[in-house]
Backbone as ProteinMPNN parsed JSONL, in Angstrom:
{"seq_chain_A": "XXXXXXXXXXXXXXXXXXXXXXXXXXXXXXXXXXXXXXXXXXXXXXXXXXXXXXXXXXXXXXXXXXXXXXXXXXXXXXXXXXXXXXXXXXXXXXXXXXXXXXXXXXXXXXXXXXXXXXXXXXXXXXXXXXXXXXXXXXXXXXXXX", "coords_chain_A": {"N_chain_A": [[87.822, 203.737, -71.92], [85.152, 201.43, -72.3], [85.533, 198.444, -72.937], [84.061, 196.077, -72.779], [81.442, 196.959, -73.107], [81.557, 197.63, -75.843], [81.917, 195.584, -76.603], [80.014, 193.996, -76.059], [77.425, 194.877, -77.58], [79.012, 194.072, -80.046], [78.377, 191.859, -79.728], [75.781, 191.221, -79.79], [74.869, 192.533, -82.658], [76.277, 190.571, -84.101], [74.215, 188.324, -83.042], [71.969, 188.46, -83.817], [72.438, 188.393, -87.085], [72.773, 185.857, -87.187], [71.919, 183.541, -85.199], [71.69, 181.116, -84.808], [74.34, 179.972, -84.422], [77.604, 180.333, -82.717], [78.868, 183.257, -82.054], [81.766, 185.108, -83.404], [84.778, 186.767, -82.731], [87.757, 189.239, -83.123], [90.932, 188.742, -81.497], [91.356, 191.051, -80.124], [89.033, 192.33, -80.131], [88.062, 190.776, -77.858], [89.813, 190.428, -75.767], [90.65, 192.659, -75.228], [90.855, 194.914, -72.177], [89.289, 192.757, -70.811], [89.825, 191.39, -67.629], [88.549, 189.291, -66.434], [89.556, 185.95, -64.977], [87.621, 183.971, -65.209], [86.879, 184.021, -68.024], [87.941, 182.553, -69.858], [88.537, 179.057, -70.251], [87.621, 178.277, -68.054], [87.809, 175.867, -66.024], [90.079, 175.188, -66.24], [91.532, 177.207, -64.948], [93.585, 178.452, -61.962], [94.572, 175.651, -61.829], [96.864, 175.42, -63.258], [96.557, 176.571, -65.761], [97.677, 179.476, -67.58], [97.134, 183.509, -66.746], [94.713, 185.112, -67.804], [95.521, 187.46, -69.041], [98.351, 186.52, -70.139], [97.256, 184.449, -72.022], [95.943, 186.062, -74.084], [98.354, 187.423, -74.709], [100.091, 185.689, -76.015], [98.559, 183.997, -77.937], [98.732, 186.778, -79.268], [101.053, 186.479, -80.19], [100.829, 184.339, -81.593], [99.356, 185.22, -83.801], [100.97, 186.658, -85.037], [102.72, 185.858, -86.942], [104.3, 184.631, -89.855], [102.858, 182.389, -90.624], [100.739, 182.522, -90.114], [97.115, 183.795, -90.031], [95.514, 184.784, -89.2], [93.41, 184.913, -86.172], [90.899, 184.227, -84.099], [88.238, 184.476, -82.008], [86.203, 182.489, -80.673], [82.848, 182.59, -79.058], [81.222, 181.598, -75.87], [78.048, 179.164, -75.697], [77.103, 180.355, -73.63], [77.458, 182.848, -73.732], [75.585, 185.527, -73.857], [74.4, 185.924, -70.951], [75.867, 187.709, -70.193], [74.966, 190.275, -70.59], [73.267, 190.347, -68.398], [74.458, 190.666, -66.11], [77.299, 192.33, -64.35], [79.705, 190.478, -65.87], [82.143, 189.383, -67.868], [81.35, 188.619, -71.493], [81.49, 185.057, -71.705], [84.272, 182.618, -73.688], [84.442, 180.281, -75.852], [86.456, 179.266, -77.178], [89.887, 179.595, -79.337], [90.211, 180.074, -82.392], [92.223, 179.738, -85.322], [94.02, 180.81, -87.943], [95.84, 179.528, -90.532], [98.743, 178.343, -92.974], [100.547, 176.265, -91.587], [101.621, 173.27, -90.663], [99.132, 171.048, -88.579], [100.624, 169.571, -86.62], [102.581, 172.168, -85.634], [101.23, 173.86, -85.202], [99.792, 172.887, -82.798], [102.267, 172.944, -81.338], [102.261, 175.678, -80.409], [100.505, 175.517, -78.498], [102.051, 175.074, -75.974], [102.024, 175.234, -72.697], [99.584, 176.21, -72.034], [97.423, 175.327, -70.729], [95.681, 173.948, -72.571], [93.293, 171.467, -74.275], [93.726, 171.093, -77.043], [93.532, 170.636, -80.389], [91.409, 171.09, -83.149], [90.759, 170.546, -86.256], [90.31, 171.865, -89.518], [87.506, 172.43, -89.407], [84.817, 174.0, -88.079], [83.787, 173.995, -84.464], [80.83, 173.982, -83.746], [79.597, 174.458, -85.84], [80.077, 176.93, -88.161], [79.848, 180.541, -87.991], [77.621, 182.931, -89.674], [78.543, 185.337, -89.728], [81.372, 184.711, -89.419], [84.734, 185.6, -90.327], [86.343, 183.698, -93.577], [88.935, 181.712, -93.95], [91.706, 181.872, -95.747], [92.459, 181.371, -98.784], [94.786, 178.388, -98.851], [95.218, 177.872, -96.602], [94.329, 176.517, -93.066], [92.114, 175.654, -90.847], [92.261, 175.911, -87.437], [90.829, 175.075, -84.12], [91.353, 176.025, -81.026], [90.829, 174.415, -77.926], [89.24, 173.724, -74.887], [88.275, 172.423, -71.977]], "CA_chain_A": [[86.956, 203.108, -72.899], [84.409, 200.488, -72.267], [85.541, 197.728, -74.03], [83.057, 195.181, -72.128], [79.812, 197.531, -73.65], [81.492, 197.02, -76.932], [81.81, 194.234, -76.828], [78.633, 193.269, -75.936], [77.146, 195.461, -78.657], [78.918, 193.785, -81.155], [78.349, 190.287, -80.139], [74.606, 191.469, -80.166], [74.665, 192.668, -83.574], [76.102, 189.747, -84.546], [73.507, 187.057, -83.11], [71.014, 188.892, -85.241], [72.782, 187.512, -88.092], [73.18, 184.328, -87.114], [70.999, 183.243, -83.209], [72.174, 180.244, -84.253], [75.673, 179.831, -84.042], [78.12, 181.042, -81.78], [79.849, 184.93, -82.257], [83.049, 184.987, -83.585], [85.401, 188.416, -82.998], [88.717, 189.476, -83.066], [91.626, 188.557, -80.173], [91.838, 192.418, -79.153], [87.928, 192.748, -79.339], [87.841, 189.832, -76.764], [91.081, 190.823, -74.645], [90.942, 194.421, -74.469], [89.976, 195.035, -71.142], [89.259, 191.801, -69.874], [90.531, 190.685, -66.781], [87.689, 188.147, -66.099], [90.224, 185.161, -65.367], [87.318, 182.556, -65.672], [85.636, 184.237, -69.151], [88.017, 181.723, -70.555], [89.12, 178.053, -69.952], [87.507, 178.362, -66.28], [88.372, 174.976, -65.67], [91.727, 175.107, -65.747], [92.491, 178.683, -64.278], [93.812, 177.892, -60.396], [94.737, 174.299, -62.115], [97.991, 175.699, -64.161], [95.89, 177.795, -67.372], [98.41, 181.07, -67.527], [96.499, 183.934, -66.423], [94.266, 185.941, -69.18], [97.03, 188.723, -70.038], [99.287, 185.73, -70.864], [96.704, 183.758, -73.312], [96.219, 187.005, -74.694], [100.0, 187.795, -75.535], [100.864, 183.942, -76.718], [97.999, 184.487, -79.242], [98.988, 187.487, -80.168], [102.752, 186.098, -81.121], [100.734, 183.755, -83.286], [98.729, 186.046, -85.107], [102.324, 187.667, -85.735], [103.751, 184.929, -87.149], [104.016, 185.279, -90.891], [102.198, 181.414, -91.24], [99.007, 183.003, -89.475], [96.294, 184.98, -91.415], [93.883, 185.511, -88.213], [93.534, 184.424, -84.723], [89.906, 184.509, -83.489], [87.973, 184.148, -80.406], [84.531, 181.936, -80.284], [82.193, 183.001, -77.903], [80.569, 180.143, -75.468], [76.737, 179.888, -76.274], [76.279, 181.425, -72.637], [77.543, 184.556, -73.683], [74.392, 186.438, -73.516], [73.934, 186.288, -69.458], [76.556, 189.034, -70.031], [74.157, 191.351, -70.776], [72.251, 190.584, -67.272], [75.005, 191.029, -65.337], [78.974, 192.569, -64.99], [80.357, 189.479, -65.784], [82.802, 189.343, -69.132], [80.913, 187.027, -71.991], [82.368, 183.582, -71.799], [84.305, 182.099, -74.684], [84.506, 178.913, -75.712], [87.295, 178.648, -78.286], [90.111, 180.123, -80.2], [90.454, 179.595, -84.035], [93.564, 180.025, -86.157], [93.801, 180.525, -90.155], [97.258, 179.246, -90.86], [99.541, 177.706, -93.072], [101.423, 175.232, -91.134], [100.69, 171.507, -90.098], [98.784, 170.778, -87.382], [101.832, 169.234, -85.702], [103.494, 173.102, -85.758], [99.992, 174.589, -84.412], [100.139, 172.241, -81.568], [103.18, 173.743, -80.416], [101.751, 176.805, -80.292], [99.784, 175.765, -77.462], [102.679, 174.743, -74.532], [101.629, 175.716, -71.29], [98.114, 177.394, -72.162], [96.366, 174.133, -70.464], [94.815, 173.534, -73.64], [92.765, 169.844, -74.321], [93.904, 170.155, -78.022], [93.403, 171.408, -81.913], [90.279, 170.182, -83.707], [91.386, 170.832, -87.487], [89.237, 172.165, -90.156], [86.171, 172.499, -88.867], [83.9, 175.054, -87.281], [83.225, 172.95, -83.622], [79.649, 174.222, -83.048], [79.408, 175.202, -87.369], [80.165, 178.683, -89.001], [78.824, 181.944, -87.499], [77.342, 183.526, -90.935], [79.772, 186.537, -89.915], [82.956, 184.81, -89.256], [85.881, 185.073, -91.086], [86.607, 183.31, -93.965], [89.941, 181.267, -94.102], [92.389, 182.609, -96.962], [93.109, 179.611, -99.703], [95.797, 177.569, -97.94], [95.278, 177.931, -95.011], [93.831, 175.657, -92.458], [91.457, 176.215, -89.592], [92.637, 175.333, -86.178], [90.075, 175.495, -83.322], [91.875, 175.382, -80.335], [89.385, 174.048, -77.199], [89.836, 173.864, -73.594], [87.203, 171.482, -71.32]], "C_chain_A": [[86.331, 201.86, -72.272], [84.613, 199.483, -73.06], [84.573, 196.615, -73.695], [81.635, 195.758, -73.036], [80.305, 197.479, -75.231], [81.694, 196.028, -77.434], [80.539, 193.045, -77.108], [77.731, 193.703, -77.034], [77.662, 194.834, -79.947], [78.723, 192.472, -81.175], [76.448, 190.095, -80.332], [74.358, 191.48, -82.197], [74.975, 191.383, -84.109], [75.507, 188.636, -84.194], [72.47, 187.662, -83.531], [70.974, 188.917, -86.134], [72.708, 186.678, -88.123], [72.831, 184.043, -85.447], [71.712, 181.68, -83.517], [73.505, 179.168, -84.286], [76.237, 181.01, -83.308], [79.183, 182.3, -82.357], [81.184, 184.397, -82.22], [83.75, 186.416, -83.526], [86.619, 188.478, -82.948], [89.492, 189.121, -81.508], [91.77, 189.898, -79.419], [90.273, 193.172, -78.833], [87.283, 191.854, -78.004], [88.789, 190.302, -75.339], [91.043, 191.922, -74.371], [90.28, 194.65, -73.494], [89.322, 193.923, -70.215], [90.255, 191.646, -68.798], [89.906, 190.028, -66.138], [88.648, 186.811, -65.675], [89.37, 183.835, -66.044], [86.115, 182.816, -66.958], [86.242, 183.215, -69.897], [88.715, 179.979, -70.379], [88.953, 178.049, -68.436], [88.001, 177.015, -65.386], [89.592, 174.827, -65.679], [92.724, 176.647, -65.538], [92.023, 177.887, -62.48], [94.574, 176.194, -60.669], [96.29, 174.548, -63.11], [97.7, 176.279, -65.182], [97.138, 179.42, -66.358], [97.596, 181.84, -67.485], [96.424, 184.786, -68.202], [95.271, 186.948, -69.837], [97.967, 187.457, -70.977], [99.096, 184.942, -72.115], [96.673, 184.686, -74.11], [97.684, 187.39, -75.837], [100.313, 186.859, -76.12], [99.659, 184.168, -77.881], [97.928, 185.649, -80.175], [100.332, 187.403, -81.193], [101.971, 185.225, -81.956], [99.868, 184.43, -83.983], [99.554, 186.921, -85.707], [102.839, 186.592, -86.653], [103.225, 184.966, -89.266], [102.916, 183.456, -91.513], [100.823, 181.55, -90.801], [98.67, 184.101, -90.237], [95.106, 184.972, -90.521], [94.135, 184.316, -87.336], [91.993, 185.069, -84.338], [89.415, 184.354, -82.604], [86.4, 183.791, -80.601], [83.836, 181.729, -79.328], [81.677, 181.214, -77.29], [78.893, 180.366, -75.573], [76.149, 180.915, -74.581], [76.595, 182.961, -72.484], [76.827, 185.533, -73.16], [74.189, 186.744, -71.917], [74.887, 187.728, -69.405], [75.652, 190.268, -69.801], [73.177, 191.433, -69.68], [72.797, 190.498, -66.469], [76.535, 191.621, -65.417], [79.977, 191.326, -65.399], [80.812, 190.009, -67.615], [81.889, 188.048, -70.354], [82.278, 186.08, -72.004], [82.686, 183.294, -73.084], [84.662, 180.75, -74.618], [85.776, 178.097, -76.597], [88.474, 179.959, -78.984], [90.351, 179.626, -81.22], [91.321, 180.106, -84.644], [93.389, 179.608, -87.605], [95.696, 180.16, -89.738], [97.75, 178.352, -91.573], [100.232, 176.289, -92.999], [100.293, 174.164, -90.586], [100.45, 171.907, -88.755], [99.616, 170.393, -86.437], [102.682, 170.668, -85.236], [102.213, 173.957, -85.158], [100.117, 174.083, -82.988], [101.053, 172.754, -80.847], [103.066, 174.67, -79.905], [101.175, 176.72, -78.861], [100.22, 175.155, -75.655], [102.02, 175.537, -73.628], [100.384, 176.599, -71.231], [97.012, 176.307, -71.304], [95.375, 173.867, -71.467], [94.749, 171.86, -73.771], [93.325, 169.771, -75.865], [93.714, 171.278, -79.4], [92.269, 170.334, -82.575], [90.87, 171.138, -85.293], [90.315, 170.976, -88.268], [87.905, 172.027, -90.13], [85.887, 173.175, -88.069], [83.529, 174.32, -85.812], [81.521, 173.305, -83.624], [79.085, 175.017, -84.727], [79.858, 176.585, -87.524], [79.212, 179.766, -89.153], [78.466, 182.332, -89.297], [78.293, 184.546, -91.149], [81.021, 186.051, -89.568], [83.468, 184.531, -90.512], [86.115, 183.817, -92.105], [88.25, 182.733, -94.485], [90.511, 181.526, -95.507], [92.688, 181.08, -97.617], [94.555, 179.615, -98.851], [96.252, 177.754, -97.582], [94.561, 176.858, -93.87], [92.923, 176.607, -91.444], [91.732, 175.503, -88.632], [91.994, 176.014, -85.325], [90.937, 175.106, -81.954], [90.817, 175.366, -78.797], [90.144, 173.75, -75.823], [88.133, 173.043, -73.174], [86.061, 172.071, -71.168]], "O_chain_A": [[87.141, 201.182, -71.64], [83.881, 199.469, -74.05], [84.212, 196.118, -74.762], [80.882, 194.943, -73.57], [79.367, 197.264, -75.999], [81.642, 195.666, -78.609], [80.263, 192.044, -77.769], [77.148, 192.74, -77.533], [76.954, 194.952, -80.947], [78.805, 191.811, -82.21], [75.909, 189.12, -80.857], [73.797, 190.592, -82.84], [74.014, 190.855, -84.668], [75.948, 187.652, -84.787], [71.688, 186.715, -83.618], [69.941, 189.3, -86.685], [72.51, 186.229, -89.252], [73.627, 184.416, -84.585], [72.235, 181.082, -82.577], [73.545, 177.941, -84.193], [75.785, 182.149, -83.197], [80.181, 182.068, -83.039], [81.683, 183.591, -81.434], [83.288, 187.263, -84.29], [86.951, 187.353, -82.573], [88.83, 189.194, -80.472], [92.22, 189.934, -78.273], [90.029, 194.031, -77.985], [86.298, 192.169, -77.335], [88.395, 190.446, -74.182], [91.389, 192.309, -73.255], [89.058, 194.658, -73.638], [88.904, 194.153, -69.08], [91.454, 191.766, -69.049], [90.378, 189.867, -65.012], [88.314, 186.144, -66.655], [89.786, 183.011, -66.858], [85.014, 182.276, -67.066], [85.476, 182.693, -70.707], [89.932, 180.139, -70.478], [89.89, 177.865, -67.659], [88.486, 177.114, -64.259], [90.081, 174.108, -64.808], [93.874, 177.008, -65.791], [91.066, 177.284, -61.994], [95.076, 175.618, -59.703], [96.685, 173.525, -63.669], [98.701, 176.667, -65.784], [97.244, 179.954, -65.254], [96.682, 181.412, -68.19], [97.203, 184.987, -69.134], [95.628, 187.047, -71.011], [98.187, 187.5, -72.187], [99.934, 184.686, -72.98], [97.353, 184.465, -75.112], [97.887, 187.533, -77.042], [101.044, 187.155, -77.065], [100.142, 184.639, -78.911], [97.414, 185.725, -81.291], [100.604, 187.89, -82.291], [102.316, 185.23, -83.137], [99.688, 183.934, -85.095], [99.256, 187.737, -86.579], [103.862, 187.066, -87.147], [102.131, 185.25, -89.754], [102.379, 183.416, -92.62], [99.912, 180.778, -91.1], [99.323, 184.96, -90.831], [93.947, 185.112, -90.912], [94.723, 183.251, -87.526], [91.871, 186.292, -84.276], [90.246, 183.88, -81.829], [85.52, 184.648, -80.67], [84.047, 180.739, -78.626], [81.713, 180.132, -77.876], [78.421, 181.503, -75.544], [75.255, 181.749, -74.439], [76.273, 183.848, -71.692], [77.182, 186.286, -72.252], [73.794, 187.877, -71.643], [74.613, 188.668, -68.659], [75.741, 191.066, -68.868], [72.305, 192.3, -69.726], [72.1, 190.198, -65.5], [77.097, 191.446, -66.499], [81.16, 191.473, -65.091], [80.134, 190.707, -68.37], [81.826, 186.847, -70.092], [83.478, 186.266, -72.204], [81.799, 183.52, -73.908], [85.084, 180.148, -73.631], [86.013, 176.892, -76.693], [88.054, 181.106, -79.139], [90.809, 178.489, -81.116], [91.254, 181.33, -84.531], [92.907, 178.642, -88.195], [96.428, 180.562, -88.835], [97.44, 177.235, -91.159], [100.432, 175.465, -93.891], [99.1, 174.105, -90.289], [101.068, 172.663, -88.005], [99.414, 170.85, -85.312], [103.554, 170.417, -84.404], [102.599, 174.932, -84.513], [100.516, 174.822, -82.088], [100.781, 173.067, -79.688], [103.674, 174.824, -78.845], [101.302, 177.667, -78.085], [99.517, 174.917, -74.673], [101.461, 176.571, -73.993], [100.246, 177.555, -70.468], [95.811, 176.576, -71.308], [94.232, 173.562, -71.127], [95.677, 171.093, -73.516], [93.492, 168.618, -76.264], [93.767, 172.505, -79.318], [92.289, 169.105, -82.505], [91.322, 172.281, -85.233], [89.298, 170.358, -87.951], [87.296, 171.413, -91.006], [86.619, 173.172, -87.079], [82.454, 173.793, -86.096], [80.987, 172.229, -83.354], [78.308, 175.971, -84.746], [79.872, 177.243, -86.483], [78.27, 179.965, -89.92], [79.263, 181.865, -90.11], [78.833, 184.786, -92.229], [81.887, 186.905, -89.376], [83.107, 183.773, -91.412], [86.093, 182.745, -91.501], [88.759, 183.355, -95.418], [89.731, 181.381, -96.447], [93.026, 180.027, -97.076], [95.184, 180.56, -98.376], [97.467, 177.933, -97.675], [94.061, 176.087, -94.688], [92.972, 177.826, -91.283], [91.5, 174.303, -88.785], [92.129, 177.238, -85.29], [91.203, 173.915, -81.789], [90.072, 176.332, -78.628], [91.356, 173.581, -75.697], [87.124, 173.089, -73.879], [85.115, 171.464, -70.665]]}, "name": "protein", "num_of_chains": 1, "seq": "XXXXXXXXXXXXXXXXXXXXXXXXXXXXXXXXXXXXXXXXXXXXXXXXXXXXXXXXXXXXXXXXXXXXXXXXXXXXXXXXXXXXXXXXXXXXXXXXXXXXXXXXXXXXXXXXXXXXXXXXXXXXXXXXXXXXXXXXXXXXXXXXX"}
C-alpha cells in the first residue's frame, strides 16, 4: 500500500477546505509508512529526537490511555513540496484531546526532544476539518523547534 499517495491525497483534499490553515490527520495516517526521519522534528533527529518508529509508538500509548480522546498530527505549512518530489510531507506538530493537567501531558513527552506543550490553542488556528475536542478535554499541541 502506498500510504505516502494517500496521504498526499488526503492532505490535498483537505487544503481545499481550508488553504489557509495547516492539515490536520490522524497518527496512523501520518506514520504508516513513513520512515522519513527528518518529516518530523528535523532539528533534533542526530541531536537525541528517538527515531520516527519510536515517536510513533509513544503517541500511540497516549492515544491508548483512557485520559486521551485523540492524538493528531499537524502538518508544517511546507507540506505541499511533497507533491513535487519523494520526500514525506513535513509536520509541524502533534495535538492531544485529553483530560489530564498539563503537568501529566508533559510527562508524556520524556525523551521525544520535545521544546514543550502550548495548551488550548490551535498554534497556527483551526484547520476547518480538524477534530473537534470532546467537552472536558483540553488541547495540547505538542511543538518541537
Amino acid at each position: 500500500m502506498d500510504y505516502r499517495k494517500l496521504l498526499l491525497e488526503k492532505l490535498v483534499a483537505l487544503d481545499e477546505i481550508d488553504e489557509d490553515h495547516f492539515p490536520v490527520v490522524s497518527l496512523d495516517d501520518y506514520f504508516l509508512g513513513n520512515n522519513q526521519e527528518d518529516s518530523i522534528a528535523p532539528n533534533q533527529w542526530g541531536e537525541g529526537r528517538p527515531p520516527i518508529a519510536e515517536i510513533y509508538r509513544r503517541f500511540k500509548e497516549v492515544e491508548a490511555r483512557e485520559d486521551v480522546h485523540g492524538v493528531f498530527v499537524g502538518l508544517h505549512h511546507s507540506w505541499g513540496e511533497s507533491l513535487e518530489d519523494d520526500t514525506w510531507p513535513a509536520a509541524e506538530n502533534i495535538h492531544i484531546f485529553s483530560s489530564a493537567d498539563a503537568e501529566t501531558a508533559e510527562q508524556w513527552l520524556a525523551g521525544l526532544c520535545a521544546d514543550g506543550i502550548i495548551a488550548g490553542e490551535w498554534p497556527y488556528g483551526k484547520h476547518e476539518a480538524a477534530p473537534l475536542n470532546p467537552p472536558g478535554t483540553h488541547l495540547y499541541s505538542v511543538y518541537w523547534d
